[in-house]
Coordinates of C-alpha atoms in Angstrom, one line a residue:
M1 CA 18.3 -81.6 53.1
P2 CA 16.8 -84.9 52.0
L3 CA 13.4 -84.7 50.3
N4 CA 10.1 -86.5 51.1
V5 CA 9.0 -88.3 48.0
I6 CA 6.1 -90.4 46.6
L7 CA 7.0 -92.6 43.7
V8 CA 4.4 -93.9 41.3
G9 CA 5.7 -96.4 38.8
A10 CA 6.4 -99.7 37.1
E11 CA 9.1 -101.5 35.1
S12 CA 12.8 -101.4 35.6
A13 CA 13.0 -97.6 35.4
A14 CA 10.9 -97.2 38.5
V15 CA 13.0 -99.8 40.3
T16 CA 16.2 -98.0 39.6
V17 CA 14.7 -94.6 40.6
F18 CA 13.5 -96.1 43.9
Q19 CA 17.0 -97.5 44.6
N20 CA 18.6 -94.2 43.7
L21 CA 16.2 -92.3 46.0
I22 CA 17.0 -94.6 49.0
G23 CA 20.7 -94.6 48.2
D24 CA 20.8 -90.8 47.9
G25 CA 19.3 -90.4 51.3
H26 CA 15.8 -89.2 50.4
H27 CA 12.7 -90.4 52.3
V28 CA 10.2 -92.4 50.2
A29 CA 6.8 -91.7 52.0
A30 CA 5.0 -94.2 49.8
V31 CA 5.2 -96.2 46.6
L32 CA 2.2 -96.5 44.3
V33 CA 2.6 -99.6 42.1
E34 CA 1.2 -100.1 38.5
N35 CA 0.5 -103.7 37.6
P36 CA 1.9 -105.3 40.7
E37 CA 1.6 -108.8 39.3
T38 CA 3.6 -108.0 36.1
T39 CA 5.5 -104.9 35.3
G40 CA 5.3 -103.5 38.8
A41 CA 6.4 -106.7 40.6
G42 CA 10.0 -105.6 41.0
L43 CA 9.1 -102.2 42.5
L44 CA 6.6 -103.9 44.8
D45 CA 9.3 -106.3 46.1
R46 CA 11.8 -103.6 46.8
A47 CA 9.3 -101.4 48.5
R48 CA 8.2 -104.2 50.8
A49 CA 11.8 -105.1 51.6
A50 CA 12.5 -101.4 52.6
G51 CA 9.3 -101.2 54.7
V52 CA 7.8 -98.4 52.5
P53 CA 4.0 -98.1 52.5
I54 CA 2.5 -99.4 49.2
H55 CA -0.7 -98.3 47.4
P56 CA -2.2 -99.1 44.0
A57 CA -1.1 -96.6 41.3
D58 CA -4.6 -95.5 40.5
R59 CA -4.8 -93.6 43.9
V60 CA -3.3 -90.7 41.9
T61 CA -6.5 -90.4 39.9
D62 CA -8.5 -89.6 43.0
P63 CA -8.4 -85.9 43.9
G64 CA -9.0 -86.9 47.6
F65 CA -5.5 -88.4 47.7
A66 CA -4.1 -84.8 47.6
D67 CA -5.1 -84.4 51.3
Q68 CA -3.0 -87.4 52.2
I69 CA 0.0 -86.1 50.3
R70 CA -0.2 -82.8 52.1
A71 CA -0.6 -84.6 55.5
L72 CA 2.5 -86.6 54.8
G73 CA 4.5 -83.4 54.0
V74 CA 5.5 -84.7 50.5
D75 CA 7.9 -82.5 48.6
V76 CA 8.0 -84.3 45.3
L77 CA 5.8 -86.8 43.4
L78 CA 7.5 -88.8 40.7
N79 CA 5.6 -90.7 38.0
V80 CA 7.9 -93.2 36.4
H81 CA 6.4 -95.3 33.6
S82 CA 3.0 -95.6 35.3
L83 CA 0.0 -95.2 33.0
S84 CA -2.3 -93.9 35.8
V85 CA -3.2 -90.2 35.0
V86 CA -2.4 -88.0 37.9
D87 CA -5.3 -85.8 38.9
S88 CA -4.6 -82.1 38.9
E89 CA -5.4 -81.7 42.6
V90 CA -2.9 -84.5 43.4
A91 CA -0.3 -83.0 41.1
G92 CA -0.5 -79.7 42.9
A93 CA -0.3 -81.2 46.4
P94 CA 3.5 -81.7 46.9
S95 CA 5.3 -78.7 48.2
I96 CA 7.8 -78.6 45.3
G97 CA 5.9 -80.3 42.5
S98 CA 5.0 -83.4 40.5
F99 CA 7.0 -84.8 37.6
N100 CA 6.6 -87.4 34.9
L101 CA 9.3 -89.4 33.1
H102 CA 8.2 -89.9 29.5
P103 CA 10.1 -92.3 27.1
G104 CA 9.9 -90.0 24.1
P105 CA 10.6 -86.4 23.0
L106 CA 7.8 -84.0 23.6
P107 CA 5.7 -82.7 22.1
R108 CA 6.4 -84.8 19.1
Y109 CA 5.7 -88.2 20.7
S110 CA 3.2 -88.0 23.5
G111 CA 0.9 -90.8 24.8
L112 CA 1.4 -94.6 24.6
N113 CA 3.9 -96.9 22.7
V114 CA 5.9 -93.9 21.5
V115 CA 9.2 -95.9 21.2
T116 CA 7.4 -98.3 18.8
W117 CA 5.9 -95.4 16.8
A118 CA 9.2 -93.6 16.4
I119 CA 11.1 -96.6 15.1
A120 CA 8.2 -97.6 12.8
E121 CA 8.3 -94.2 11.3
G122 CA 12.0 -94.5 10.6
R123 CA 13.2 -91.8 13.0
T124 CA 17.0 -91.6 13.3
S125 CA 16.8 -90.1 16.8
H126 CA 14.6 -90.5 19.8
G127 CA 14.6 -89.0 23.3
V128 CA 13.3 -89.0 26.8
T129 CA 11.6 -86.1 28.6
L130 CA 11.2 -85.2 32.3
H131 CA 8.4 -82.7 32.7
W132 CA 6.1 -81.1 35.2
I133 CA 2.7 -82.7 35.5
D134 CA -0.2 -80.4 34.7
D135 CA -3.9 -80.9 34.1
R136 CA -3.4 -82.7 30.7
I137 CA -1.4 -85.7 29.6
D138 CA 2.2 -85.1 28.6
T139 CA 1.8 -81.4 28.2
G140 CA 3.6 -79.9 31.2
P141 CA 6.7 -77.7 31.1
V142 CA 9.9 -79.5 30.4
V143 CA 12.5 -79.9 33.1
E144 CA 15.0 -81.7 30.8
M145 CA 14.9 -83.5 27.5
V146 CA 17.7 -85.7 26.1
E147 CA 17.9 -87.0 22.5
F148 CA 20.1 -89.8 21.2
P149 CA 20.7 -91.5 17.8
V150 CA 18.7 -94.5 16.6
D151 CA 20.1 -96.7 13.8
D152 CA 18.7 -99.5 11.6
N153 CA 19.9 -102.2 14.0
D154 CA 18.0 -100.7 17.0
T155 CA 14.9 -102.5 18.2
G156 CA 12.0 -101.4 20.5
L157 CA 13.9 -103.0 23.4
S158 CA 17.3 -101.3 22.7
V159 CA 15.7 -97.8 22.3
F160 CA 13.5 -98.3 25.4
R161 CA 16.6 -99.3 27.4
A162 CA 18.3 -96.1 26.1
C163 CA 15.4 -94.1 27.4
I164 CA 15.6 -95.7 30.8
A165 CA 19.3 -95.2 31.1
R166 CA 19.1 -91.5 30.4
G167 CA 15.8 -91.0 32.1
V168 CA 16.8 -92.3 35.6
E169 CA 19.8 -90.0 35.5
M170 CA 17.5 -87.1 34.7
V171 CA 15.4 -87.9 37.7
R172 CA 18.5 -88.1 39.8
R173 CA 19.6 -84.6 38.6
L174 CA 16.1 -83.3 39.3
M175 CA 16.2 -84.5 42.9
A176 CA 19.7 -83.0 43.4
N177 CA 18.5 -79.7 42.0
A178 CA 15.3 -79.8 44.1
E179 CA 17.3 -80.4 47.2
A180 CA 19.7 -77.6 46.5
D181 CA 17.3 -75.0 45.0
A182 CA 13.7 -76.0 44.5
G183 CA 12.9 -72.6 42.9
G184 CA 15.5 -73.1 40.3
I185 CA 14.0 -76.2 38.6
A186 CA 13.6 -75.6 34.9
A187 CA 10.0 -75.2 33.5
I188 CA 10.4 -74.8 29.7
P189 CA 7.2 -74.6 27.7
Q190 CA 6.9 -77.4 25.1
A191 CA 7.7 -76.4 21.6
G192 CA 8.8 -78.0 18.3
E193 CA 7.0 -80.4 16.0
R194 CA 3.2 -80.8 16.1
R195 CA 1.9 -82.8 19.0
V196 CA 0.5 -86.3 18.1
Y197 CA -1.0 -88.1 21.0
R198 CA -0.7 -91.8 20.6
R199 CA -3.3 -94.1 22.2
A200 CA -3.3 -97.9 22.3
D201 CA -3.1 -98.1 18.5
R202 CA -0.3 -99.8 16.6
P203 CA 1.7 -98.7 13.6
G204 CA 0.3 -100.2 10.4
D205 CA -2.6 -101.5 12.5
G206 CA -0.3 -104.3 13.5
R207 CA -0.3 -105.9 10.0
V208 CA 2.4 -106.3 7.3
D209 CA 1.8 -105.2 3.8
W210 CA 4.4 -106.8 1.5
S211 CA 3.8 -104.2 -1.2
A212 CA 5.6 -101.7 1.1
T213 CA 9.4 -101.2 0.8
A214 CA 11.7 -103.6 2.7
G215 CA 12.9 -100.7 4.8
A216 CA 9.4 -99.8 5.9
I217 CA 8.6 -103.5 6.8
H218 CA 11.9 -103.8 8.6
N219 CA 11.1 -100.7 10.7
L220 CA 7.7 -102.0 11.6
A221 CA 9.2 -105.4 12.7
R222 CA 12.1 -104.0 14.8
A223 CA 9.8 -101.4 16.4
S224 CA 7.8 -104.2 18.0
N225 CA 10.8 -106.4 18.8
F226 CA 11.4 -106.3 22.6
G227 CA 12.8 -109.9 22.7
P228 CA 13.3 -111.8 24.8
F229 CA 10.5 -109.9 26.6
P230 CA 6.9 -109.7 25.3
S231 CA 6.2 -107.0 22.8
P232 CA 3.8 -104.4 24.3
T233 CA 2.2 -104.0 20.9
G234 CA 2.5 -107.5 19.6
H235 CA 4.4 -108.3 16.4
P236 CA 3.1 -107.2 13.0
A237 CA 1.2 -110.0 11.5
A238 CA 1.3 -111.6 8.1
R239 CA -0.9 -114.4 6.8
Y240 CA 0.6 -117.8 6.0
E241 CA -1.1 -121.1 5.4
G242 CA -4.3 -119.9 6.9
R243 CA -3.0 -118.4 10.1
D244 CA -1.4 -115.3 11.4
V245 CA 2.4 -115.3 11.7
G246 CA 4.2 -112.5 13.6
I247 CA 7.2 -111.0 11.8
V248 CA 9.9 -110.5 14.5
G249 CA 13.5 -110.4 13.2
T250 CA 14.3 -109.0 9.8
A251 CA 17.1 -107.4 7.8
P252 CA 17.1 -105.8 4.3
T253 CA 19.4 -107.5 1.8
G254 CA 19.9 -104.8 -0.7
I255 CA 19.0 -107.4 -3.4
P256 CA 16.3 -106.3 -5.8
A257 CA 13.2 -108.4 -5.6
D258 CA 12.5 -110.3 -8.9
E259 CA 9.4 -112.1 -7.6
P260 CA 5.9 -110.8 -6.6
A261 CA 5.6 -109.2 -3.2
G262 CA 5.2 -111.8 -0.5
S263 CA 7.1 -114.5 -2.4
V264 CA 9.4 -116.7 -0.1
S265 CA 12.9 -117.6 -1.2
S266 CA 15.9 -119.3 0.4
L267 CA 19.2 -117.6 1.0
T268 CA 22.7 -119.1 1.6
G269 CA 23.2 -120.2 5.2
G270 CA 19.6 -121.5 5.6
Q271 CA 18.0 -118.1 5.9
V272 CA 14.8 -117.2 4.1
A273 CA 13.7 -114.0 2.5
V274 CA 10.4 -112.5 1.5
A275 CA 10.0 -110.2 -1.5
A276 CA 9.0 -106.6 -0.6
A277 CA 8.1 -103.9 -3.2
D278 CA 11.8 -103.1 -3.8
E279 CA 14.0 -105.8 -2.5
W280 CA 14.3 -109.1 -0.7
L281 CA 13.9 -108.9 3.1
T282 CA 15.6 -111.5 5.2
V283 CA 13.1 -112.8 7.8
R284 CA 15.1 -114.4 10.6
T285 CA 12.5 -115.1 13.3
V286 CA 8.7 -115.3 13.4
A287 CA 6.2 -115.6 16.2
V288 CA 3.8 -118.6 16.1
D289 CA 1.4 -119.4 18.9
G290 CA 3.1 -116.9 21.1
R291 CA 6.7 -118.2 20.6
S292 CA 9.5 -116.8 18.5
V293 CA 11.0 -119.5 16.3
P294 CA 13.5 -119.4 13.3
A295 CA 11.6 -118.3 10.2
R296 CA 13.2 -121.2 8.2
T297 CA 11.2 -123.7 10.3
V298 CA 7.9 -122.1 9.2
L299 CA 8.3 -120.3 5.8
V300 CA 9.1 -122.5 2.8
S301 CA 10.8 -121.4 -0.3
G302 CA 8.5 -121.2 -3.3
T303 CA 5.4 -120.3 -1.2
V304 CA 3.8 -116.9 -0.7
V305 CA 3.2 -115.0 2.5
G306 CA 0.0 -112.9 2.4
N307 CA -0.6 -109.5 3.9
G308 CA -1.7 -109.4 7.5

């Protein structure tokens, strides 16, 4: 029997979940949109086109909204990439339960910007978690968690997209299981590495230290690289000729650095490299005045890039 659902969300993940819910025959009682003028615009447009009632996402923070959920006979509340914290009364109002799709493995990466943090810390795997919503943030029992490999060429965007691809399928499986046997939905207590809750902070405080290894700087840069889309954390900044320059696209060379950290040198093919503590780091693109441009148009061989 199709289920009655409230979807709270933003970004392409929420759009895909909405389309899947409609396509699979479920009834969407309401859509609560986060950032309707930016990340929630796509979800807003689709809800309007389908004639689904629309509310701001922060309705879930109001315990009084629980009465409306019960009055609507909602079975499931889904939170997909919305940052609005669901009140415990609201979370308990659907007849089956409330669930959150989190773009990171729990409990290791809870909170905000977890994809960026995982890459910056050099993780070789990441994951996405679907969990029950309880009275705290990202702490509820796990329905399903899927991990996948991350390599040195991955960026914030590629890992985030991997989370979305796996996450929307997890939500689809949840809905199928809830429709078939609501009492059989998994609720596995979180366990594993120590929980670190990430707030709106940024790895390295958003600054580059050229005395670090090339690998560490490369991880920091690619973690914040969501190109061609804006980076949610901004690009790690270095100081060059009196202004901040964002370090966007990089690649280790494997060539030992024979100049002081921060020294700029030219490479064959018109590329430029900057000396890190251990080796030269190719810098392909930088961000200047909000635009990504080829690094060779900004950094000049023989000069020095300062720490951010």
